[in-house]
PDB file of C-alpha atoms in Angstrom:
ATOM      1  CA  UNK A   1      96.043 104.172  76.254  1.00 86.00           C
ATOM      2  CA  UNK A   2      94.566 104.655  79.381  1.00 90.00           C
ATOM      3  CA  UNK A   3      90.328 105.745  79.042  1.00 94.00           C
ATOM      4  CA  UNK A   4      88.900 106.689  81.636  1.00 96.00           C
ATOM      5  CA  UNK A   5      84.413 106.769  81.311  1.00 97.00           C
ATOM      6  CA  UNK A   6      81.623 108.180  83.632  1.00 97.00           C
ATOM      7  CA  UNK A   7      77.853 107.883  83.585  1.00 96.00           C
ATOM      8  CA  UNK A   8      75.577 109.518  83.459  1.00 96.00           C
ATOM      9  CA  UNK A   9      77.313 112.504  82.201  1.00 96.00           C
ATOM     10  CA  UNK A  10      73.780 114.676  83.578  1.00 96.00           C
ATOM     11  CA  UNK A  11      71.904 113.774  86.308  1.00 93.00           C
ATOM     12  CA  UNK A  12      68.954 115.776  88.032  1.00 94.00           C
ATOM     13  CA  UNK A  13      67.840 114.634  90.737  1.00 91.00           C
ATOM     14  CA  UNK A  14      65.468 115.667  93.913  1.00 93.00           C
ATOM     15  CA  UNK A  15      66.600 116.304  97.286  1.00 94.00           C
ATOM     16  CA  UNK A  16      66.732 113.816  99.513  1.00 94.00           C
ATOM     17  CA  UNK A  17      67.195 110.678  97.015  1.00 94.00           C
ATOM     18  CA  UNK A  18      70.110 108.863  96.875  1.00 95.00           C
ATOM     19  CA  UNK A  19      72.043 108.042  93.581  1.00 94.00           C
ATOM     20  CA  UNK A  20      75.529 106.585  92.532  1.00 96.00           C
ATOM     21  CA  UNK A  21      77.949 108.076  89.589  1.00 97.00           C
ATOM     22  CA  UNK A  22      79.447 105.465  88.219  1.00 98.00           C
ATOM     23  CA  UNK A  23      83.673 105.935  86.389  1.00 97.00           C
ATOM     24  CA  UNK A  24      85.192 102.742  84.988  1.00 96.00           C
ATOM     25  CA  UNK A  25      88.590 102.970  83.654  1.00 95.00           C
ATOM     26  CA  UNK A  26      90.239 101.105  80.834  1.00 93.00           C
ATOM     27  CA  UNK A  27      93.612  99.795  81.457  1.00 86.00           C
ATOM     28  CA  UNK A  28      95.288  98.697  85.637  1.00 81.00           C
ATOM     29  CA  UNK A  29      95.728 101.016  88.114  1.00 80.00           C
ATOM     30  CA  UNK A  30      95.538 101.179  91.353  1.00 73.00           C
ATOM     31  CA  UNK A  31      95.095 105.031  92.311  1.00 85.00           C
ATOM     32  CA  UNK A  32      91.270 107.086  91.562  1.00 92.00           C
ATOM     33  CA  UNK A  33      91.169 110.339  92.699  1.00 94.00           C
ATOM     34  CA  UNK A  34      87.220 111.972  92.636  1.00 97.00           C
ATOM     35  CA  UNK A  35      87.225 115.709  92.510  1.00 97.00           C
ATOM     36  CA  UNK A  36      84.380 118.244  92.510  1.00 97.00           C
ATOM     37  CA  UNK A  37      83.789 121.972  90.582  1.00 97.00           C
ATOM     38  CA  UNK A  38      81.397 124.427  91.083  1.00 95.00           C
ATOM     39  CA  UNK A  39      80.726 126.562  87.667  1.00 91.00           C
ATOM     40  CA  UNK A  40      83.479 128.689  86.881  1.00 88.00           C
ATOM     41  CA  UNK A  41      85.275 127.337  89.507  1.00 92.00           C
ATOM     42  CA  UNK A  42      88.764 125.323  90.447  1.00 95.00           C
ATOM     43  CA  UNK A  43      88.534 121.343  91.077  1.00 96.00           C
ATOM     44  CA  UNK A  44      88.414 120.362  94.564  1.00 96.00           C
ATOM     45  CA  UNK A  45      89.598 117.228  95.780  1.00 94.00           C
ATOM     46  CA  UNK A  46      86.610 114.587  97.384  1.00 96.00           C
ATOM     47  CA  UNK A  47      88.362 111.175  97.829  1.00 94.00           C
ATOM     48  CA  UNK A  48      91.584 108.957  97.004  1.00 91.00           C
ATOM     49  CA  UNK A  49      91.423 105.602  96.631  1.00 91.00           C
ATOM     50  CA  UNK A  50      94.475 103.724  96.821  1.00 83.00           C
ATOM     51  CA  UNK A  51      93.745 100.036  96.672  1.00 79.00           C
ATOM     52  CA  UNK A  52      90.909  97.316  95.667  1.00 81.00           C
ATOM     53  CA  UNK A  53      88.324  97.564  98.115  1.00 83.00           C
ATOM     54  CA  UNK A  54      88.935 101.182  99.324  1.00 87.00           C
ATOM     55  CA  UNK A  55      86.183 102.570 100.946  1.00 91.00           C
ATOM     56  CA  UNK A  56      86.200 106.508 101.818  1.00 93.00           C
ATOM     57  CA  UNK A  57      82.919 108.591 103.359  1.00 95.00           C
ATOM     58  CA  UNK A  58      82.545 112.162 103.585  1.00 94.00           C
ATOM     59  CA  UNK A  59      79.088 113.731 105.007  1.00 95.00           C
ATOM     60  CA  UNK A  60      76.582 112.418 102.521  1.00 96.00           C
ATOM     61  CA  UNK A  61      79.292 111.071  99.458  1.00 97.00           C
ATOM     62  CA  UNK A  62      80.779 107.617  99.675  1.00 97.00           C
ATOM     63  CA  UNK A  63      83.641 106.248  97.221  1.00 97.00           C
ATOM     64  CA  UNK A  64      85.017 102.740  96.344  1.00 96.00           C
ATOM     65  CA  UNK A  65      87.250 101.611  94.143  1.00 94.00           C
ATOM     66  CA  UNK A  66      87.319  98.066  92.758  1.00 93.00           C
ATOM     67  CA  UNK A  67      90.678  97.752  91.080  1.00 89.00           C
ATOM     68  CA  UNK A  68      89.351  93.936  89.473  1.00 91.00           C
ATOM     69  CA  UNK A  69      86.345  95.308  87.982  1.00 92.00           C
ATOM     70  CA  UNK A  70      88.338  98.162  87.368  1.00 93.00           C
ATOM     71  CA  UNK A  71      85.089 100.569  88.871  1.00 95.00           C
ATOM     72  CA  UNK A  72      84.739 103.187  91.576  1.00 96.00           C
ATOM     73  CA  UNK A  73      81.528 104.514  92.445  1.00 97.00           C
ATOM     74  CA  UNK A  74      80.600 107.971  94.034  1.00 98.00           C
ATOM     75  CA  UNK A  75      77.269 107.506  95.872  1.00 97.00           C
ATOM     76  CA  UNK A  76      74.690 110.452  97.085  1.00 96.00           C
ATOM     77  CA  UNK A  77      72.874 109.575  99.902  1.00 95.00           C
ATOM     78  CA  UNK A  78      69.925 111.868 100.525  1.00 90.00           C
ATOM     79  CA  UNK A  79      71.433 114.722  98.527  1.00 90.00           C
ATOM     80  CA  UNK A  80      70.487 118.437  99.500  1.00 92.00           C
ATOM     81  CA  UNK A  81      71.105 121.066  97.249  1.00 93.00           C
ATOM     82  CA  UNK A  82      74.419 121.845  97.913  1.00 94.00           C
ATOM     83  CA  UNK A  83      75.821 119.300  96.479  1.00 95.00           C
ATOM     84  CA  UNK A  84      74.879 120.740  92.574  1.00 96.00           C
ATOM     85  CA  UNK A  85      78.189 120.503  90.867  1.00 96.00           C
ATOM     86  CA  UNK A  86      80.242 119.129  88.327  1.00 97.00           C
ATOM     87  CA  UNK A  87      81.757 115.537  89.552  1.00 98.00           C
ATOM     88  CA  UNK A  88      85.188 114.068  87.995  1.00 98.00           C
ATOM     89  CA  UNK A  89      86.747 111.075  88.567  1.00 97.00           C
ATOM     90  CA  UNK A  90      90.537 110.296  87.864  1.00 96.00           C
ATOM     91  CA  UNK A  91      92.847 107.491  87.119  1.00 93.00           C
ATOM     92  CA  UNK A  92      96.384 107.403  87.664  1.00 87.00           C
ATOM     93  CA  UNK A  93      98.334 106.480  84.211  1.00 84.00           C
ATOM     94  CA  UNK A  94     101.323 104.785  85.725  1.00 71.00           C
ATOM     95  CA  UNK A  95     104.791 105.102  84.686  1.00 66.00           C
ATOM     96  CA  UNK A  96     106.846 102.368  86.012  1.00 60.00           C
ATOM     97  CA  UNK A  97     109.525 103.539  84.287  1.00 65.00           C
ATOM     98  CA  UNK A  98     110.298 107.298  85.525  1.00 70.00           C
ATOM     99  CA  UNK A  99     110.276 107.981  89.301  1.00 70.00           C
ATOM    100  CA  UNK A 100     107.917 110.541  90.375  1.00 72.00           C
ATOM    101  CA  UNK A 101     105.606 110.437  86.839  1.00 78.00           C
ATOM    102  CA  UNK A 102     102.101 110.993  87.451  1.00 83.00           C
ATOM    103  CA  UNK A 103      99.668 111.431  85.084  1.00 88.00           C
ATOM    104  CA  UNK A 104      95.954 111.588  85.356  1.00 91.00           C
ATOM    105  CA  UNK A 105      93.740 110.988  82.965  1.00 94.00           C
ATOM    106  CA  UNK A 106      90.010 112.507  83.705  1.00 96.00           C
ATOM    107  CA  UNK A 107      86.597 111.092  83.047  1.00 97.00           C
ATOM    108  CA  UNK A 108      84.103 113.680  81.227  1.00 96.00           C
ATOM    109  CA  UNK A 109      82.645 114.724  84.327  1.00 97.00           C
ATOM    110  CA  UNK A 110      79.116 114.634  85.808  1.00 97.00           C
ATOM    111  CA  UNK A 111      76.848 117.314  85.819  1.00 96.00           C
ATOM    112  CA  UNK A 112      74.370 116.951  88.970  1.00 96.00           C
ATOM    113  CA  UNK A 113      72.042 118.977  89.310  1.00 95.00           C
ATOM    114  CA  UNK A 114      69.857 118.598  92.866  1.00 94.00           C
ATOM    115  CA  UNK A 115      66.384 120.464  92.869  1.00 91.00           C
ATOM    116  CA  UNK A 116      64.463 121.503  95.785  1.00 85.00           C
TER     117      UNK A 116
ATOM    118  CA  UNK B   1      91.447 127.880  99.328  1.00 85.00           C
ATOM    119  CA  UNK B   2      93.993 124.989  97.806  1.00 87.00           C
ATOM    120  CA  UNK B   3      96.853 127.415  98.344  1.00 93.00           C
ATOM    121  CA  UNK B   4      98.171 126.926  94.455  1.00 97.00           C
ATOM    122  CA  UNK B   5      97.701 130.759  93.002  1.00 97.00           C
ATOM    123  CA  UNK B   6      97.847 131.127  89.521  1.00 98.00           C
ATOM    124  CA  UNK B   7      98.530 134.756  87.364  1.00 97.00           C
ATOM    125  CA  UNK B   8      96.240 135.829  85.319  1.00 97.00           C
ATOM    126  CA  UNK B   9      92.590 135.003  86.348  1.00 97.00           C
ATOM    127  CA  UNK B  10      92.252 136.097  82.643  1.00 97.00           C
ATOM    128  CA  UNK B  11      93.780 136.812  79.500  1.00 97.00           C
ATOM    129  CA  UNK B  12      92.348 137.917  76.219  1.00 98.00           C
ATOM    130  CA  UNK B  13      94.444 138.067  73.409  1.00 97.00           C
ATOM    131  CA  UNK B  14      94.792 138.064  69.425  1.00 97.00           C
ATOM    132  CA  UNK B  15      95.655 134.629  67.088  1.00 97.00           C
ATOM    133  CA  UNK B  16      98.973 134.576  66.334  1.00 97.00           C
ATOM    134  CA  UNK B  17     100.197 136.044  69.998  1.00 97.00           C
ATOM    135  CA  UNK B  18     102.377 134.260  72.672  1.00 98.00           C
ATOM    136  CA  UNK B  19     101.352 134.646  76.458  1.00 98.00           C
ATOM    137  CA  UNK B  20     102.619 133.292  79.344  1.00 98.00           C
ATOM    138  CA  UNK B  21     100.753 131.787  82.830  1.00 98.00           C
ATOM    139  CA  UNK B  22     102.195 131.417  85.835  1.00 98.00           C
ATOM    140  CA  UNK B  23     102.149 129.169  88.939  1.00 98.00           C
ATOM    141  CA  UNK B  24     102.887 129.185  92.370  1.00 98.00           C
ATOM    142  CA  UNK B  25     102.375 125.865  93.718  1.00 96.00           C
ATOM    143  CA  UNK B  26     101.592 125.232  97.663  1.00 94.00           C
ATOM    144  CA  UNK B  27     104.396 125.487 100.233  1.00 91.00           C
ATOM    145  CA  UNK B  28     106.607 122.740 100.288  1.00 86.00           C
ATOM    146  CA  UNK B  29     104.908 120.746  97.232  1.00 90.00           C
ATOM    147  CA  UNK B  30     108.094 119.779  94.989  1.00 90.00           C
ATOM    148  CA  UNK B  31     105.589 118.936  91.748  1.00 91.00           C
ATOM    149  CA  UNK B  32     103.547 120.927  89.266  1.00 95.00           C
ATOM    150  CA  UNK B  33     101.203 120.043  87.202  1.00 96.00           C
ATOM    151  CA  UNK B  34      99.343 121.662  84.200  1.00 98.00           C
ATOM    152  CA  UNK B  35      96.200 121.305  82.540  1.00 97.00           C
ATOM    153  CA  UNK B  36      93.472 122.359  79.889  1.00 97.00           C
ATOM    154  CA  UNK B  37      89.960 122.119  80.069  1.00 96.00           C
ATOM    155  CA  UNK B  38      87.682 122.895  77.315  1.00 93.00           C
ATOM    156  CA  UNK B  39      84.150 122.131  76.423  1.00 87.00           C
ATOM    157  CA  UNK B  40      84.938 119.979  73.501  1.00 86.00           C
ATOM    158  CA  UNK B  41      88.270 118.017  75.213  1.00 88.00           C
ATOM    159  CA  UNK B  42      87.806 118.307  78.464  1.00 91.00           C
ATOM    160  CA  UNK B  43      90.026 118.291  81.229  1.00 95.00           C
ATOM    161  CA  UNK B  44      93.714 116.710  79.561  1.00 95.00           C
ATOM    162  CA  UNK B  45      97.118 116.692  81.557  1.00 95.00           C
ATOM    163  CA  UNK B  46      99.270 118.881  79.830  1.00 96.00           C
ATOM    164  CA  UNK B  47     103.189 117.969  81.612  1.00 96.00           C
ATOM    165  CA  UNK B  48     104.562 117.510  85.095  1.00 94.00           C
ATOM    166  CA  UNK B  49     107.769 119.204  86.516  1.00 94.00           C
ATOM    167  CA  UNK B  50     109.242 117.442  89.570  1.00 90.00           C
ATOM    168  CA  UNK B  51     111.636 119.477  91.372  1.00 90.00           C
ATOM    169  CA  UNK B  52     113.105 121.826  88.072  1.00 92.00           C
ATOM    170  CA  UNK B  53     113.079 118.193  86.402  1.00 92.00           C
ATOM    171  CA  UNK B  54     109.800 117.821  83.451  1.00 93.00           C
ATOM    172  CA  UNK B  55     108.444 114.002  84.392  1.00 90.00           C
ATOM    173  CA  UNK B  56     105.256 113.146  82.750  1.00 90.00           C
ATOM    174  CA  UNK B  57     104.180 114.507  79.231  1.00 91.00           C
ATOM    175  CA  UNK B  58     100.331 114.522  78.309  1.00 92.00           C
ATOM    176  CA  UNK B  59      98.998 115.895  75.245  1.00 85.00           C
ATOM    177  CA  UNK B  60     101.008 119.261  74.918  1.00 94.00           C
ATOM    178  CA  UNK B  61     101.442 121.011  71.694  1.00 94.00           C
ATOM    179  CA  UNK B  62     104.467 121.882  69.910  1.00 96.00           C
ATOM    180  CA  UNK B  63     103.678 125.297  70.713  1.00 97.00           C
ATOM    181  CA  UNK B  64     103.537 124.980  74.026  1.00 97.00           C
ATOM    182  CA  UNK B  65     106.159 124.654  76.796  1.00 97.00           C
ATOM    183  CA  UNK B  66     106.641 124.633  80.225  1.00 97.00           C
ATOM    184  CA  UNK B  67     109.173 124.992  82.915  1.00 97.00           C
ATOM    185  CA  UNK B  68     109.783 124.929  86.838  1.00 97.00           C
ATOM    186  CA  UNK B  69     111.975 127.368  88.276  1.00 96.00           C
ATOM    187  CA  UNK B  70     114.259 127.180  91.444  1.00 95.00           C
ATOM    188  CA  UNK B  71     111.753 128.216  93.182  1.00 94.00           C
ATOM    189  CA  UNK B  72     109.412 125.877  92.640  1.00 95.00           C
ATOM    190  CA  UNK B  73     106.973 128.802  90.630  1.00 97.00           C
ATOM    191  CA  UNK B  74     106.590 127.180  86.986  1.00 98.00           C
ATOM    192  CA  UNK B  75     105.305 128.953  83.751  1.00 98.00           C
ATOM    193  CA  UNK B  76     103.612 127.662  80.968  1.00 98.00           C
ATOM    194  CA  UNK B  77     104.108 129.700  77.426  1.00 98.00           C
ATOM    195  CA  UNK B  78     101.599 129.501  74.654  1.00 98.00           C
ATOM    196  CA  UNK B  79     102.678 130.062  71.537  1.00 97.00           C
ATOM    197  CA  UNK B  80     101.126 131.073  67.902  1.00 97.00           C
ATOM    198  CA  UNK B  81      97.992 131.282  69.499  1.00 97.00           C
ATOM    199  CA  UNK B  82      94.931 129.993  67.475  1.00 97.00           C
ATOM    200  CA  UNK B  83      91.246 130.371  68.637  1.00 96.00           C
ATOM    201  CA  UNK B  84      91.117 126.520  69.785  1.00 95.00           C
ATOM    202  CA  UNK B  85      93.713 127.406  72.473  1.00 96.00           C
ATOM    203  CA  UNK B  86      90.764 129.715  73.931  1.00 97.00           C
ATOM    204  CA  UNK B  87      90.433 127.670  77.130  1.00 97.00           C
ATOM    205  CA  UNK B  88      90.469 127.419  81.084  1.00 97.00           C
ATOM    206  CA  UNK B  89      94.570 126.374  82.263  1.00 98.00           C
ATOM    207  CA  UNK B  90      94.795 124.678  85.813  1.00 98.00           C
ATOM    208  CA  UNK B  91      97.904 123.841  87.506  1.00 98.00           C
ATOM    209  CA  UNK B  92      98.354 121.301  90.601  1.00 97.00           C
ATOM    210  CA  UNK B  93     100.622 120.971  92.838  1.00 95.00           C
ATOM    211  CA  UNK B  94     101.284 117.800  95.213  1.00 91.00           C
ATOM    212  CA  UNK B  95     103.863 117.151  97.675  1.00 82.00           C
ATOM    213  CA  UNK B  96     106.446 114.303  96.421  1.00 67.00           C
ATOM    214  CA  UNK B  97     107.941 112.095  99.252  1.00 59.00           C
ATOM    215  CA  UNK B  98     112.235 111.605  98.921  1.00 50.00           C
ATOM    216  CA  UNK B  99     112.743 109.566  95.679  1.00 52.00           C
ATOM    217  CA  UNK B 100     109.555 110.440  93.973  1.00 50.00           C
ATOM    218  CA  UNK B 101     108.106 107.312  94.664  1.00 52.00           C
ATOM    219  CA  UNK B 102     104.583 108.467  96.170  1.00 56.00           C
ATOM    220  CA  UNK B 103     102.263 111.701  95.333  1.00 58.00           C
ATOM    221  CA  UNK B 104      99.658 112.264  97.345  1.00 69.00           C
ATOM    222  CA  UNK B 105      96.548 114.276  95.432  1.00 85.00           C
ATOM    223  CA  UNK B 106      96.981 116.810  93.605  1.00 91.00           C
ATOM    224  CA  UNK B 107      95.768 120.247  95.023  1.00 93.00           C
ATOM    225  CA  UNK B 108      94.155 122.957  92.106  1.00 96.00           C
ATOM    226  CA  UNK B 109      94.945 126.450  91.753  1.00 97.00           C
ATOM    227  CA  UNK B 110      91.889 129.038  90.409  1.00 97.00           C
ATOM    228  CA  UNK B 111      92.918 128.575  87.063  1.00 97.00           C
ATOM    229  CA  UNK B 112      93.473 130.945  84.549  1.00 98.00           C
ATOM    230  CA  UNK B 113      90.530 131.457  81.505  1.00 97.00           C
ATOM    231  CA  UNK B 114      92.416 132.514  77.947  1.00 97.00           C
ATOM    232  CA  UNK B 115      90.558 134.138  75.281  1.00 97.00           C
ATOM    233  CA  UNK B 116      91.661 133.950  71.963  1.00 97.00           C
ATOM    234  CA  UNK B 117      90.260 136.595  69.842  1.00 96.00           C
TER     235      UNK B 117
END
């Protein structure tokens, strides 16, 4: 059965450091999705990562996926306050068997909290 | 805006009582997805429809079902609800190439939050 792990689960952190959320994942795959949620809010999707080495940047997040190690990281870099949310990570359960199957099986989440 | 709407926003309701939530996923995506979250499971995959077709089963109760309608629109029913089915329901929708053989991300509607009373 496929587990899927983040840490830290809370983070607070100061504007302008950097810092990297960490997700490793139990069993092969070779698809991580990395989603963000605001309080009270729907999950919006950051990254997908669709092979070892994958390296995706958007504004001040960066994601990579080591498929070996069977790691992705999500790394902050100078973080303003806007980026406060909830951070999950995903792993693709593959079915090999039935066409179409996708199942994702998410990490706990981590709560970041960026002060002024 | 992911362009999945979802009916309710909320629900409150009594143990014992069957609702049902409803989907509409984005235009042209051919797969739904559902899911719980709650503070003590988290967020679990609940079951996939592909097309009319169910394709992946997660941890969904007995009580619970699901279905995808010509349409595309799906509903998930709740059955002989108890208090630890008080949570926040998701679906996803993602657009499945010919043959089912690639998804691309899945795309979240608001959600709908269920109180069971």
């Amino acid at each position: 059965e496929l587990k899927v792990e983040q840490n830290p689960l809370f983070l607070s952190m100061q504007e302008g450091k950097n810092y990297t959320i960490y997700c490793n994942y139990s069993t092969t795959s070779d698809r991580l999705y990395w989603y963000r949620q605001d309080p009270g809010k729907s999950l919006e999707s950051l990254f997908v990562l669709l092979s070892n080495g994958a390296v995706k940047q958007e504004g001040r997040l960066m994601a990579s996926l080591d498929t070996k190690a069977r790691l992705s990281t999500l790394h902050i870099t100078a973080a303003v306050h806007d980026l406060s949310a909830t951070y999950f990570c995903a792993v693709d359960e593959k079915n090999r068997i039935i066409q179409g199957a996708q199942k994702l099986v998410f990490g706990q989440g981590t709560r970041l909290t960026i002060n002024p | 805006d992911s362009g999945v709407t979802q009916t309710p926003k909320h629900l409150i309701t009594a143990t014992g009582q069957r609702v049902t939530l409803r989907c509409s996923p984005r235009s042209g995506d051919l797969s739904v997805y559902w899911y719980q979250q709650s503070l003590d499971q988290g967020l679990q995959f609940l079951i996939q429809y592909y097309n009319g077709e169910e394709r992946a089963k997660g941890n969904i109760l007995e009580r619970f079902s699901a279905q995808q309608f010509p349409d595309l629109h799906s509903e998930l029913n709740l059955s002989s609800l108890e208090l630890g089915d008080s949570a926040l329901y998701f679906c996803a929708s993602s657009a499945t190439l010919a043959g089912g053989m690639y998804q691309e991300t899945q795309y979240f509607g608001p959600g709908t939050r269920l109180l069971v009373l």
